[in-house]
Coordinates of C-alpha atoms in Angstrom, one line a residue:
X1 CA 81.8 -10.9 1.9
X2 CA 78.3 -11.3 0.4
X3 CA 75.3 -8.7 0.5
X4 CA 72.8 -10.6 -0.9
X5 CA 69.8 -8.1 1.5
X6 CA 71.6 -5.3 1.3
X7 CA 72.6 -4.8 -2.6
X8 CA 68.6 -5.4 -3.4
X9 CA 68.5 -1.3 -2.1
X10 CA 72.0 -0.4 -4.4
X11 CA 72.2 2.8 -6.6
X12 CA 73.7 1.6 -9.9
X13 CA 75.9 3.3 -12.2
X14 CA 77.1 1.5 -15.4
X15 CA 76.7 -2.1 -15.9
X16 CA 76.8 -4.6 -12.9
X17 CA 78.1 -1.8 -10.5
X18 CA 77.1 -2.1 -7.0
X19 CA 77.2 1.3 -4.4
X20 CA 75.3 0.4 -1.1
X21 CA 72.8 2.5 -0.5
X22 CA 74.9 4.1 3.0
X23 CA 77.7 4.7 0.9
X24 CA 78.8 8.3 0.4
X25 CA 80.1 8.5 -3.2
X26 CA 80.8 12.0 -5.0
X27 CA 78.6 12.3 -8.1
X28 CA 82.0 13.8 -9.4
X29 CA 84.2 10.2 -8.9
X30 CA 84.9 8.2 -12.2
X31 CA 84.4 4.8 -11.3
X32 CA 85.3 1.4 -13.7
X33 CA 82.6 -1.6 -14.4
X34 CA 82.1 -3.9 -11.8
X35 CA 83.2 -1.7 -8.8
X36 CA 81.5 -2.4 -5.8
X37 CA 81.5 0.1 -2.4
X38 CA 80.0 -1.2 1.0
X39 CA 78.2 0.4 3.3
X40 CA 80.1 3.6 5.1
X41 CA 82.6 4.3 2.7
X42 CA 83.3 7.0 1.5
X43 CA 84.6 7.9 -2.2
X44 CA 85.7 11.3 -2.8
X45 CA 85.1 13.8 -5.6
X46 CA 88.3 13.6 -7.6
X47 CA 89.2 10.0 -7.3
X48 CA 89.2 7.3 -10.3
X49 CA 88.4 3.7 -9.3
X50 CA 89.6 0.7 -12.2
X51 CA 87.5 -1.6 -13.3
X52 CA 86.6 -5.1 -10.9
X53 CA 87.7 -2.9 -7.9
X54 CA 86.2 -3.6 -4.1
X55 CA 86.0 -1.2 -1.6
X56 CA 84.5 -2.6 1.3
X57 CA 82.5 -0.8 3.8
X58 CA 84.7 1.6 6.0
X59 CA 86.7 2.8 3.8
X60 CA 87.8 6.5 2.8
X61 CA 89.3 7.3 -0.6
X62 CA 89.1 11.1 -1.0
X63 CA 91.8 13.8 -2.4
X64 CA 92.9 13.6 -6.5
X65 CA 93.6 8.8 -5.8
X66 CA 93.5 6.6 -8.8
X67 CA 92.9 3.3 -7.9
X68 CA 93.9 0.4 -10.9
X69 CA 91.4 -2.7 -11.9
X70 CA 90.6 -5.7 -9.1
X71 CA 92.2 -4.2 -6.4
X72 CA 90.2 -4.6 -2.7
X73 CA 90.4 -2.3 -0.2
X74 CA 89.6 -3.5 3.1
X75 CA 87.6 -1.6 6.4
X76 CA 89.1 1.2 8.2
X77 CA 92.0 1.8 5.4
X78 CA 92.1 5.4 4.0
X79 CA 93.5 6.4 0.5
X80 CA 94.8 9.8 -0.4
X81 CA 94.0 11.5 2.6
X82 CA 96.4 15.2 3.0
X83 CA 100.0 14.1 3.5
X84 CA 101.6 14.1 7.1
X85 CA 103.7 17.0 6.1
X86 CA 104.6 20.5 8.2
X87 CA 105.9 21.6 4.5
X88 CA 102.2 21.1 2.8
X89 CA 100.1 24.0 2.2
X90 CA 97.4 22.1 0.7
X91 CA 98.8 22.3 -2.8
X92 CA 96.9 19.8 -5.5
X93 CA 99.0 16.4 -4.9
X94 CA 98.3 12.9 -6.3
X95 CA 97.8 9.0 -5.0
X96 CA 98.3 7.0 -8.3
X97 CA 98.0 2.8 -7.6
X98 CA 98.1 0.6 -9.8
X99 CA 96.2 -2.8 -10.7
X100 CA 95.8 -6.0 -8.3
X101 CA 96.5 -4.5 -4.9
X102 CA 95.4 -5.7 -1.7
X103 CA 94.9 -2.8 1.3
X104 CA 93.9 -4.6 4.4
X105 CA 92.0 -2.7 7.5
X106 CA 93.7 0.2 9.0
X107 CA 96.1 1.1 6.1
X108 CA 97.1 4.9 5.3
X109 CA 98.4 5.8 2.3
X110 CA 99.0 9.3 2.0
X111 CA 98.9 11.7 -1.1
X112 CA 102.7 13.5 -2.5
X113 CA 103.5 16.9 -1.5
X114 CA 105.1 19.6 -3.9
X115 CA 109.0 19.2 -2.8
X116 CA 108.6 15.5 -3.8
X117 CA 106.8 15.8 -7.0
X118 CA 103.2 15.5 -6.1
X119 CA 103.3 12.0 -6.5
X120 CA 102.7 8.6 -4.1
X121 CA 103.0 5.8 -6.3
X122 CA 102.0 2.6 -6.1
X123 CA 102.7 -0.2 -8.9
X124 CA 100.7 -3.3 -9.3
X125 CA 100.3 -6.9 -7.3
X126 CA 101.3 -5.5 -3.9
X127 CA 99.7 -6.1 -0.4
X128 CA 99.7 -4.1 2.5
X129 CA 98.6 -6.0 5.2
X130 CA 96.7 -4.3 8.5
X131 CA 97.8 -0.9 10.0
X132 CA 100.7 -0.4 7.7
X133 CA 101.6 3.2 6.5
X134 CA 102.4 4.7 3.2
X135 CA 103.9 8.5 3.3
X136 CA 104.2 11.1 1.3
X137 CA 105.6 10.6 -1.9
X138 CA 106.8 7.3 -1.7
X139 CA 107.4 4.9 -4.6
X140 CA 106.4 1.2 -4.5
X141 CA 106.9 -0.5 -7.1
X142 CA 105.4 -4.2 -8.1
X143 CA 104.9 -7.0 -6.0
X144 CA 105.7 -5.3 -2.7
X145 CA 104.6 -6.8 0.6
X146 CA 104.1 -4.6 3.8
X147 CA 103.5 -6.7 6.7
X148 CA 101.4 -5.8 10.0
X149 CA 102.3 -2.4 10.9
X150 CA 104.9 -1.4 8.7
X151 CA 105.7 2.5 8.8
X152 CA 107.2 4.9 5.3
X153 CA 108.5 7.9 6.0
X154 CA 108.2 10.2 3.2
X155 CA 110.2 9.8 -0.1
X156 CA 110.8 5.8 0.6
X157 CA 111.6 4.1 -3.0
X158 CA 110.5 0.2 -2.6
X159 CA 111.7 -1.6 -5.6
X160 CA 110.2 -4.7 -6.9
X161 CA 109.8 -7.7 -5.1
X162 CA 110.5 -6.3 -1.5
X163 CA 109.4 -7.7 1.6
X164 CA 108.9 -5.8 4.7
X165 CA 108.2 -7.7 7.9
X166 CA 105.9 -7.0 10.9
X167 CA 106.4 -3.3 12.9
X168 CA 109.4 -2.6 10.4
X169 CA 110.4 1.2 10.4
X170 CA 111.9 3.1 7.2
X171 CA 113.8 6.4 7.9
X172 CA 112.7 9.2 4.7
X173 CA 114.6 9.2 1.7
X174 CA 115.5 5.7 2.5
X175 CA 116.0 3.1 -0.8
X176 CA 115.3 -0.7 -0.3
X177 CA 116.7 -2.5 -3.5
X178 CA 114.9 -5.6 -5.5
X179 CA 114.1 -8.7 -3.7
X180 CA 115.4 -7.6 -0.3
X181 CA 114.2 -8.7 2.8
X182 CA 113.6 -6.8 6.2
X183 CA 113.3 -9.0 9.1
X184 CA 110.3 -7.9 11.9
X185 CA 110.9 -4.9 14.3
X186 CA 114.1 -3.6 12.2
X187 CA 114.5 0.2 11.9
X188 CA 116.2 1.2 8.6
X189 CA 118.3 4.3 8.4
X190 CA 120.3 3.8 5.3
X191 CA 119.4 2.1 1.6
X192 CA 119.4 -1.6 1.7
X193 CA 121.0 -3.6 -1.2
X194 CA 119.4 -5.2 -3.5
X195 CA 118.8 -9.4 -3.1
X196 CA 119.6 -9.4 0.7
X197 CA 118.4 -10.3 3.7
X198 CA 118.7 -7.3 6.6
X199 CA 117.5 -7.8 10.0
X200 CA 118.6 -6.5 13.8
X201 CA 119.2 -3.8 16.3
X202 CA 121.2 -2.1 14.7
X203 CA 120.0 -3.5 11.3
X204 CA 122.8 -5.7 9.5
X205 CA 122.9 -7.6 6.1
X206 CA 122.4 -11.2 7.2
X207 CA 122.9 -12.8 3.6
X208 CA 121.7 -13.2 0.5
X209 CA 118.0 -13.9 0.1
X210 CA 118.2 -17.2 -1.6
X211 CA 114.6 -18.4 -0.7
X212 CA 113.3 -15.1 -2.0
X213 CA 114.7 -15.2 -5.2
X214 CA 114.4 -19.0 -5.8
X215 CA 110.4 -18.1 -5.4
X216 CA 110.9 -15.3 -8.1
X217 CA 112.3 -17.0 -10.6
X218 CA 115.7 -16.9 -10.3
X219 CA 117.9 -19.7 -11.5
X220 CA 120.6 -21.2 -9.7
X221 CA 123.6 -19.6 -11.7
X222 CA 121.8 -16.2 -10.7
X223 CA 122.1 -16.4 -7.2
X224 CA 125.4 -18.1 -7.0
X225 CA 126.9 -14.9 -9.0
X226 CA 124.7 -12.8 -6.4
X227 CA 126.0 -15.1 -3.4
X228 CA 130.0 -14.9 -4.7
X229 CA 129.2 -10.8 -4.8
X230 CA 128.1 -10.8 -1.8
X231 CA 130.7 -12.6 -0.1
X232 CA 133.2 -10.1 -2.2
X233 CA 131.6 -7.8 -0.5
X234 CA 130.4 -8.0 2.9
X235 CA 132.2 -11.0 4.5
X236 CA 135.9 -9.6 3.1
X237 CA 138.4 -8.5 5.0
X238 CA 139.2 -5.8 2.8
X239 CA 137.3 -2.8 4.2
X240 CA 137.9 -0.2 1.3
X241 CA 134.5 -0.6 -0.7
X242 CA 135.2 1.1 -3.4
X243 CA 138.8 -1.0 -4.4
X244 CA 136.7 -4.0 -4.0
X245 CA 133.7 -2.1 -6.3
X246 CA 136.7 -1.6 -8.7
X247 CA 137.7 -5.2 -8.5
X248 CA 134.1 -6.3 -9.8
X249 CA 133.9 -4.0 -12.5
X250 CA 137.0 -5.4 -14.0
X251 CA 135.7 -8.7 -14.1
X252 CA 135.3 -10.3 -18.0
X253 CA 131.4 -10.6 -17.6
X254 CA 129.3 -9.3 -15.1
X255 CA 125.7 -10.4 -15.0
X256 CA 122.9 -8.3 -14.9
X257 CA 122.1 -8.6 -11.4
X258 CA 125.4 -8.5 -10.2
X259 CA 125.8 -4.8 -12.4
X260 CA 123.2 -4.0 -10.8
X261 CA 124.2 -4.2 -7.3
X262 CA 127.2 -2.6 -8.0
X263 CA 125.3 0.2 -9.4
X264 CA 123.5 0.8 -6.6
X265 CA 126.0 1.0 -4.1
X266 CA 127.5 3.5 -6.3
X267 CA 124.8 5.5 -5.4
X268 CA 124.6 5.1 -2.0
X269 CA 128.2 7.4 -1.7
X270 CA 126.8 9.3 -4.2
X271 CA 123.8 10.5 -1.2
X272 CA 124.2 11.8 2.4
X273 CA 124.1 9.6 5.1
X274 CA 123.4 6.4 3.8
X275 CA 120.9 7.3 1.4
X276 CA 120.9 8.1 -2.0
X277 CA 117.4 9.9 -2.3
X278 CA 118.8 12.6 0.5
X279 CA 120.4 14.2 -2.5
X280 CA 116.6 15.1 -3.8
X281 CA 116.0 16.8 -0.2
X282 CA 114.0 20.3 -0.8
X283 CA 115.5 22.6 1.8
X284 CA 112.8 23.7 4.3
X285 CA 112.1 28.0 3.6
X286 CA 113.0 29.5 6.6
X287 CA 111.2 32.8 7.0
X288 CA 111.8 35.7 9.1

């Protein structure tokens, strides 16, 4: 969007920055070359915008947010707001994002809380598309996709490469491995594999995500060795998991990805429920 009338009335800071003149920006926020703030927005005291970054008008980024270089931020999104927590007692906490992120309108992204380090953490190249929601201390790491409407509960670990279709739901604590895919309108309750496809009510492991990984780079031998795991795995007979683990490990060579996926599900039993991260679980302080 262009603001050819508007900008001629723009504060500047720096070289080539652009702050509309109706946008409410703390004299206290560090701000790159090159950022430009529309109309409305607001930027908060303690935040740190990269250099190339857009925020359009609309837009809140307040509490202690870092923003990387050339992301956008899109209307109606807000960035580090207090996190969604009954355990928060307005302890300093942190939003850290990295470079090249798209946040489309409506997104939330909420700052960590003490009992989950202080930390939400975004990594670089990801989009979050409109009206999708980012907890408390979540991790996402690079190129991530959030479809329409997609909800985090608190402590979610999204690891490179995941796609999350529209209106999907992640229990807290929940781990979605690399290159998985979540189909639209699937709840998630426990960690999902690495390089798989999961969809359904209840959710179930479809197959592998071939189309995903061709797209990322993978080559052929790759994801047959992730396709023969897989059929080891979840299309056996053999319901004992942890003989046919055993079986894999034996193998002469293992490749990366498939040592991977083993490792993971190795931590899955090593968690409660389903879910590795439930091991990090900060007791709530009962008082009397």
């Amino acid at each position: 969007m262009k603001w050819p009338e508007h900008f001629k009335k723009t504060k500047k800071r720096g070289d080539a920055m652009k702050i509309h003149r109706w946008a409410l920006v703390h004299p206290g926020a560090k701000l790159g070359r090159d950022v430009e703030i529309g109309p409305f927005s607001v930027v908060g005291e303690n935040v740190t915008i990269g250099d190339g970054t857009v925020i359009k008008n609309n837009a809140t980024v307040i509490g202690h947010t870092t923003i990387g270089k050339n992301s956008v931020i899109y209307p109606n999104a807000v960035l580090g707001a207090e996190p969604q927590d009954l355990k928060y007692c307005g302890e300093q906490s942190l939003l850290l994002m990295g470079d090249n992120n798209t946040v489309r309108e409506g997104v939330t992204i909420n700052r960590g809380t003490a009992g989950g380090g202080g930390k939400t953490i975004i990594g670089d190249n990801c989009f979050f598309m409109a009206c999708s929601h980012v907890a408390h201390d979540c991790l996402i790491e690079n190129n991530v996709l959030l479809a329409n409407g997609v909800l985090l509960g608190g402590h979610v670990v999204l690891e490179k490469g995941v796609k999350l279709m529209g209106l999907v739901g992640i229990q807290p604590f929940v781990t979605i491995g690399r290159f998985a895919y979540v189909g639209g309108h699937t709840r998630i309750v426990q960690d999902v594999p690495p390089y798989v496809i999961i969809e359904g009510h209840p959710a179930r492991i479809r197959q592998v995500n071939v189309i995903g990984l061709e797209r990322e780079g993978f080559s052929g031998e790759q994801i047959d060795k992730i396709k023969d795991s897989f059929r080891v795995l979840f299309r056996s007979d053999e319901l004992n998991r942890n003989k046919i683990l055993g079986q894999l490990e034996k193998q002469e060579y293992i490749s990366p990805e498939v040592e991977y996926l083993i490792t993971f599900l190795r931590n899955i039993e090593k968690g409660k429920h389903g879910r590795y991260r439930e091991i990090l679980r900060v007791p709530p302080q009962l008082t009397i």
